[in-house]
XYZ file of C-alpha atoms in Angstrom:
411
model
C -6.092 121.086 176.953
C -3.401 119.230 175.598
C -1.606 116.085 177.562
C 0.784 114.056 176.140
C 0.227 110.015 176.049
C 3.810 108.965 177.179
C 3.381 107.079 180.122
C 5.901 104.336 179.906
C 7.436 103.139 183.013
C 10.854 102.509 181.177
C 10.701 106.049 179.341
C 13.963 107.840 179.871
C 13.462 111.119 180.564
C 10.154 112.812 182.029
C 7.998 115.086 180.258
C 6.659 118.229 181.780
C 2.413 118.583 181.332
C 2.478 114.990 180.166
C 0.189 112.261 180.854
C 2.260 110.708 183.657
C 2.364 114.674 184.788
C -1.510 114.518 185.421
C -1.508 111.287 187.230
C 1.111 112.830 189.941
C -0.939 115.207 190.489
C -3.888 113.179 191.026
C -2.221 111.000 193.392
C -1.113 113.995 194.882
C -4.177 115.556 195.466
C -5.474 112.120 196.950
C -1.925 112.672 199.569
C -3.228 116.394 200.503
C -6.483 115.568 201.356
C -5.640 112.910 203.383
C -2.836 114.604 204.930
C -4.888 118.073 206.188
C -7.562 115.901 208.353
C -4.941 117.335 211.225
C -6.172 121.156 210.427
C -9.541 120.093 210.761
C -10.570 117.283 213.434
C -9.563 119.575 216.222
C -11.827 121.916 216.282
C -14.586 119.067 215.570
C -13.423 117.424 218.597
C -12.865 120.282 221.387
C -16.468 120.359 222.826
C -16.128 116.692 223.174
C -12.588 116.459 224.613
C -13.294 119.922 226.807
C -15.846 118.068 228.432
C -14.233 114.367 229.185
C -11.104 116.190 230.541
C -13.303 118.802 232.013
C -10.711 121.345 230.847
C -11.414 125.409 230.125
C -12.650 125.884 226.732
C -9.075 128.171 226.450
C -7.190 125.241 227.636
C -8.151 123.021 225.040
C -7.891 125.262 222.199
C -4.228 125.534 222.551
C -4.937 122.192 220.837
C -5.277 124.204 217.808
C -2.753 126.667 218.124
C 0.017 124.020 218.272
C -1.430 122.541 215.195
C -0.954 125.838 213.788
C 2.074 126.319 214.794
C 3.178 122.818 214.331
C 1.685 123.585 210.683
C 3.943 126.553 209.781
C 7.100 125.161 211.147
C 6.909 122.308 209.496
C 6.399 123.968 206.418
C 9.800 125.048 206.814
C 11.391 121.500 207.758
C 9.691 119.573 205.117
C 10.250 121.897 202.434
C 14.110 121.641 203.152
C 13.854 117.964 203.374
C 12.256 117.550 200.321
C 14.645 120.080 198.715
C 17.184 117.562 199.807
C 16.071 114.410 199.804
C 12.943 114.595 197.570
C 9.330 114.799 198.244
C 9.018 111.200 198.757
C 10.951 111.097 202.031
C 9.324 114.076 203.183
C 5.977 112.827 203.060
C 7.222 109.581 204.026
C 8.173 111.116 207.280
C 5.303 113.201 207.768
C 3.230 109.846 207.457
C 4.804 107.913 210.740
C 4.656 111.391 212.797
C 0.870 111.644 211.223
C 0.059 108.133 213.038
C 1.842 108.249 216.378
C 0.396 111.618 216.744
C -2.946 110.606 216.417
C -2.930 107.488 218.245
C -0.713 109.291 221.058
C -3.535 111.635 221.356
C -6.331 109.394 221.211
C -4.640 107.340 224.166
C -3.802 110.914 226.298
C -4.049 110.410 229.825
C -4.406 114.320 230.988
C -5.503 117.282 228.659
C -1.877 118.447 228.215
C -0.622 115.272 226.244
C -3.747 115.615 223.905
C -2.443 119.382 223.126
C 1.280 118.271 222.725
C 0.513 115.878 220.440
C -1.215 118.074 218.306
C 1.873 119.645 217.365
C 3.087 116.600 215.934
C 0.108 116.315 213.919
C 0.178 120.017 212.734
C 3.784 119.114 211.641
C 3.188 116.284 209.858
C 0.152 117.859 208.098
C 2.736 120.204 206.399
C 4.609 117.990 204.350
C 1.167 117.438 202.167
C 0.843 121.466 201.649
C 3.633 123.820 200.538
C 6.321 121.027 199.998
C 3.630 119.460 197.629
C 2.961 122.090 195.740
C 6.573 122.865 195.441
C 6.528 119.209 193.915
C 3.661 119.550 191.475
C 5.357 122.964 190.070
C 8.197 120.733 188.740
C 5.913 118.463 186.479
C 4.536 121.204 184.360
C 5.646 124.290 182.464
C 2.530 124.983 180.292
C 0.078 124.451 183.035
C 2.126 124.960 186.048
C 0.128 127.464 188.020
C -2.919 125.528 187.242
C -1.428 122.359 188.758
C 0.189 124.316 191.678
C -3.660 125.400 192.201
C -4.812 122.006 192.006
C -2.298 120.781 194.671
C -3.103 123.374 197.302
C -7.072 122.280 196.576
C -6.425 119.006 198.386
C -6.703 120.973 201.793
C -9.678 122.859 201.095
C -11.060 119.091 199.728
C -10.098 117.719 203.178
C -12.128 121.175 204.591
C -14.841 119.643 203.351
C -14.772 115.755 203.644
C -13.509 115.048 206.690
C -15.247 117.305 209.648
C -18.122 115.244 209.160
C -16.472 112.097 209.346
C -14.906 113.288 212.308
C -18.493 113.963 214.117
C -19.796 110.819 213.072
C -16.741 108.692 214.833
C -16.922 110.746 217.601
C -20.845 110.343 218.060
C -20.854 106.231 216.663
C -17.040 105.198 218.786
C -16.309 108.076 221.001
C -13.103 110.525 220.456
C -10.006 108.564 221.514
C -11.426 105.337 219.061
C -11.983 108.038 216.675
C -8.517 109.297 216.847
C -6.883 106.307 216.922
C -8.934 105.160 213.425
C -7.863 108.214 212.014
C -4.406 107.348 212.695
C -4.335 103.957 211.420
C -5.977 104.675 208.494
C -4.023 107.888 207.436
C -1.054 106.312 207.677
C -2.166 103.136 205.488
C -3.939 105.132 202.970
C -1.354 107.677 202.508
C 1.761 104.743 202.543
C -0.026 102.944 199.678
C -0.748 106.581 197.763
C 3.184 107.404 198.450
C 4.262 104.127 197.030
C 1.711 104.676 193.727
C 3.680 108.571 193.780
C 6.876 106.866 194.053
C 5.904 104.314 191.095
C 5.141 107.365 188.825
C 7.613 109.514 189.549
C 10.137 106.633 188.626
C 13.601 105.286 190.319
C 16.105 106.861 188.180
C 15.231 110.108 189.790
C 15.397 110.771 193.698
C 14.410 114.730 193.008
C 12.486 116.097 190.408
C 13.513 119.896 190.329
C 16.883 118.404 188.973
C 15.789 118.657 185.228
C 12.755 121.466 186.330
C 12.748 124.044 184.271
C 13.993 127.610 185.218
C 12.785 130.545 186.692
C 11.094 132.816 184.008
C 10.602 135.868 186.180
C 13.375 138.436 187.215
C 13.000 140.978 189.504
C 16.506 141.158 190.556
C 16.162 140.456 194.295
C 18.568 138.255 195.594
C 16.260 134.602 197.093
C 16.399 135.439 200.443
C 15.131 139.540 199.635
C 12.659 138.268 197.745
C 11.088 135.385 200.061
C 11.364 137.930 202.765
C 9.104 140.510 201.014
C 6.842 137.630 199.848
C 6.519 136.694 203.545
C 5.073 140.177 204.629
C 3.106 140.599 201.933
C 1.663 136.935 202.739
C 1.855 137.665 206.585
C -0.743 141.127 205.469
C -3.034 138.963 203.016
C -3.648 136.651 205.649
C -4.068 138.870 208.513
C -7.232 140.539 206.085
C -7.999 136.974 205.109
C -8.538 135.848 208.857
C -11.161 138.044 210.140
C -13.797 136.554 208.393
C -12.977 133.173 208.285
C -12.206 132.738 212.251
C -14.913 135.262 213.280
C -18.033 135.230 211.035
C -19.375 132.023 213.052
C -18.834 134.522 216.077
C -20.461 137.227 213.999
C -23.586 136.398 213.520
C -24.049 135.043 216.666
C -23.896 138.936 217.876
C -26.004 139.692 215.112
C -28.643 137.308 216.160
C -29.078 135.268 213.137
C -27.031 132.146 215.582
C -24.044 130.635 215.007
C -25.407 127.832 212.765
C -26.121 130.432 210.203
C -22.225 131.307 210.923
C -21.181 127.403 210.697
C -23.190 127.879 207.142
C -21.452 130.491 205.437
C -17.780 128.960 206.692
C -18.316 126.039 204.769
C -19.853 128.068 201.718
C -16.520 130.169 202.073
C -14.613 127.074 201.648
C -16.086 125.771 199.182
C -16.145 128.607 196.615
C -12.626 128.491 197.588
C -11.833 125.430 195.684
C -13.152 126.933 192.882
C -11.125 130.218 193.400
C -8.043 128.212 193.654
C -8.203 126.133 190.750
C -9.881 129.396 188.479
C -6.154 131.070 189.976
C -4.329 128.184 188.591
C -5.949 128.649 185.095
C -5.502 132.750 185.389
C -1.908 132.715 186.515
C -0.771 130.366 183.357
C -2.278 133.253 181.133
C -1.342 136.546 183.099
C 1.406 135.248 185.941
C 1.839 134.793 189.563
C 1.815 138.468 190.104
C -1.268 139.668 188.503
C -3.275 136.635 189.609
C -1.998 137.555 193.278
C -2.719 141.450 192.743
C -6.523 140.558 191.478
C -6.922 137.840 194.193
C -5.626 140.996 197.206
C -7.812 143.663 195.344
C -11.077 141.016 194.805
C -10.914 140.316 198.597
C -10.451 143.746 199.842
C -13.725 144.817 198.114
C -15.310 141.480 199.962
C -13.810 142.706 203.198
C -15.295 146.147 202.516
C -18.925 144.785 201.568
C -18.475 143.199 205.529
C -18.386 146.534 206.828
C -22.111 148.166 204.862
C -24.438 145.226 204.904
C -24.943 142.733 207.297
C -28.600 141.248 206.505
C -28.619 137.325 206.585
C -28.785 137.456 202.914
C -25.787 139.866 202.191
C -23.643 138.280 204.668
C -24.339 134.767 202.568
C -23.678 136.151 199.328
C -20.573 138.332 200.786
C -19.227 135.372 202.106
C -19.512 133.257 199.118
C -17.847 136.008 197.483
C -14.823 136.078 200.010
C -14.357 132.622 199.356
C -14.389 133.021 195.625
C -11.744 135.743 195.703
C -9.624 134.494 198.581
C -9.268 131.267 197.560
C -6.104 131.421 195.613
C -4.298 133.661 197.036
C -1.824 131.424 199.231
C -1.430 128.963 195.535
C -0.182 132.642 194.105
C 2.967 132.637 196.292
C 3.540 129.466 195.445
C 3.222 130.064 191.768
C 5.478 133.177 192.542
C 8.708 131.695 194.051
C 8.492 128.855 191.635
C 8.688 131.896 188.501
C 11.192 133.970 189.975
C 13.378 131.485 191.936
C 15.736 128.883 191.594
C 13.700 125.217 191.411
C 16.166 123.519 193.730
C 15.252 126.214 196.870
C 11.331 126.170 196.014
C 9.943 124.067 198.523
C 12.020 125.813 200.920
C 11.180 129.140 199.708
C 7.547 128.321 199.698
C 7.904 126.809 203.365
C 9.216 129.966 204.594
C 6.314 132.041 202.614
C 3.589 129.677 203.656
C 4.491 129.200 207.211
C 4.263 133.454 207.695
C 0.698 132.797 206.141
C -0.075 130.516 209.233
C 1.445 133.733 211.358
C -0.318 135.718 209.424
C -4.011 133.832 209.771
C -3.352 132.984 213.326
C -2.184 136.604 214.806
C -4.973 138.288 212.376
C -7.517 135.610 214.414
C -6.526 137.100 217.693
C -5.860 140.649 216.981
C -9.559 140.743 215.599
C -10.872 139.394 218.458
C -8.518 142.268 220.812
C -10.239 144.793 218.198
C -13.769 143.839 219.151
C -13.216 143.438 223.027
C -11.722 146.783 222.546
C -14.461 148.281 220.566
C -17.792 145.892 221.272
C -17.998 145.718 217.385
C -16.357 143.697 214.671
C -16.802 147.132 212.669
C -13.103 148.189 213.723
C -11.943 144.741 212.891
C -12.833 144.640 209.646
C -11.542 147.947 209.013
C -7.807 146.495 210.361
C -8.457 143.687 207.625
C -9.001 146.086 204.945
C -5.570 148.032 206.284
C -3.767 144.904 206.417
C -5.027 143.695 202.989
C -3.663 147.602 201.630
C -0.566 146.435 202.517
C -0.391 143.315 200.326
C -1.620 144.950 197.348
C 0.823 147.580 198.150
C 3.700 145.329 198.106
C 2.906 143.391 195.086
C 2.092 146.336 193.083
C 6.034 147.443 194.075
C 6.870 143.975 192.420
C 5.099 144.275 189.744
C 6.550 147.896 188.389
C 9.802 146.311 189.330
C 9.556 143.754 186.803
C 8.294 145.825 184.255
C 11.533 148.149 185.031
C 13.421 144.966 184.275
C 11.591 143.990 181.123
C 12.203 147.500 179.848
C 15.714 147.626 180.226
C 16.150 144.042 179.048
């Protein structure tokens, strides 16, 4: 791998895949994980909070729903303010709503305020997710998907890092201290990495997608046809993608094996998925957005089917290792998509839109699994509506794919 040296503060112009390039990204990485603790202290804290408000366990999980929700919306609203105004501000904003939403919630007085203030944190969690990879696509040309991968790894790093940090504060200083740290902290730490960001990225510039290179895909689909299909076909990826990931805990607590076993193969899931997102980033410089999106649908629809034939403790590890390997970086491939095919001044709106029917996607694929198995008494059914749902992506993209090759051949 190549990378330029120029790295001079005074240089002119900015060079795409350059030295300065890679340090953006680092720093941005260091923003993401930082930024996603709101997707995962929640559901670390809910026993704990259920139990001091002596709430319904359904009560309190609408915590998580309005981070969710807060999560996709915001996706949206950041994207368009960075769009606008650059990524700085949007993160910039994301960090004082970050804070207050923390603190607000560690400081709740009744179980209602903790939940409402979780949308605040879901929507300040998005500014460090789609918008940022948005961001990192206009630093490289050579290895753009790669650092598009690298960018969506930092919540998937945060997956990982901070749910035990979380259970230690909460054990050691209680939730509300632990929520209020996390507040003060996030918002330090992420000021100080924003102002090292806004130090690389340099002061003649306010937006970087002004001298981004341009799209190199056309399918012939006006933005808003295209980001619509790209938002079913994310809305049916995730739906697939869901059913393991919020149910296996759940599964093999049925199954007998307990739900530590399930706990287990979660966090195995997500971390082969950091590896399948930044393997996508190398695959989709060498074959494109499309193909590395087609193989990630097809790779996980085989997982999903393994779910349905074997079930032993030892299959459903190795399955679910597998999921996570092929699931991974799918969501960075729609990313990598609108940033090929579409204009770079719309992409971190585009990618808003596309992400934020993701979040539908994972959160109505969540609940219609567990309708399935009420339904049915099995998860058998369930997994067969993932593998449906999952038909559907591949489906779509294969549609884009013979378009473009219709367009290369007339070209």
């Amino acid at each position: 791998m190549e990378i330029s040296s120029q790295f001079s503060p005074e240089s002119a112009s900015f060079v795409p895949d350059s030295r300065r390039a890679w340090l953006r990204l680092a720093v941005a990485v260091v923003i993401g994980s930082l930024g996603s603790v709101g997707m995962w202290s929640v559901v670390v804290a809910l026993p704990v909070v259920q139990t001091d408000f002596g709430a319904t366990r359904g009560t309190v999980s609408l915590a998580f729903t309005l981070v969710m929700l807060g999560f996709g919306l915001g996706q949206v609203i950041t994207g368009k303010i960075s769009d606008r105004y650059g990524i700085v501000t949007a993160i910039g904003a994301g960090i004082g709503i970050l804070g207050l939403g923390y603190i607000g919630a560690g400081y709740a007085p009744v179980v209602w305020a903790f939940i409402l203030f979780h949308f605040a944190i879901g929507l300040s969690s998005a500014a460090t997710f789609g918008p940022l990879m948005a961001e990192a696509s206009h630093w490289f040309e050579r290895y753009r998907g790669l650092a598009v991968a690298i960018a969506a790894s930092g919540n998937y790093i945060g997956g990982t890092v901070w749910p035990p940090i979380v259970n230690w504060g909460i054990q050691s200083v209680g939730w509300r201290t632990t929520h209020i740290a996390i507040g003060i902290f996030t918002a330090v730490a992420m000021a100080v990495s924003l102002v090292v960001l806004r130090m690389l990225m340099g002061a003649a510039s306010r937006r970087s997608h002004v001298n981004a290179a341009a799209p190199r895909v056309n399918l012939r689909l006006s933005t808003n046809a295209l980001t619509a299909i790209l938002a079913l076909a994310s809305i049916s990826c995730c739906v697939a993608m869901s059913m393991p990931q919020v149910h296996i805990v759940a599964y093999c607590g049925d199954l007998g094996y307990g739900v530590a076993r399930g706990a287990e193969m979660l966090s195995l899931m997500l971390g082969f998925g950091i590896i399948s997102r930044i393997g996508s980033g190398f695959l989709a410089d060498k074959i494109g957005g499309l193909r590395t999106l087609l193989l990630g649908a097809v790779a996980q629809g085989t997982a999903l089917l393994f779910y349905l034939f074997f079930d032993s403790l030892t299959s459903l590890y190795i399955i679910s290792a597998m999921f996570g390997l092929f699931q991974g970086g799918i969501v960075p491939s729609y990313a990598i998509i609108v940033r090929e095919a579409m204009p770079a001044a719309e992409a971190a709106t585009r990618i808003g839109i596309v992400i934020f029917a993701s979040v539908f996607g994972m959160s109505f694929g969540g609940w219609i699994s567990g309708v399935i198995f009420d339904a049915t008494g099995s998860y058998a059914a369930a997994f067969a509506n993932g593998l449906a749902w999952n038909g559907l992506n591949v489906a779509i993209v294969v549609l884009l794919m013979l378009r473009a090759r219709q367009r290369l051949a007339m070209a």
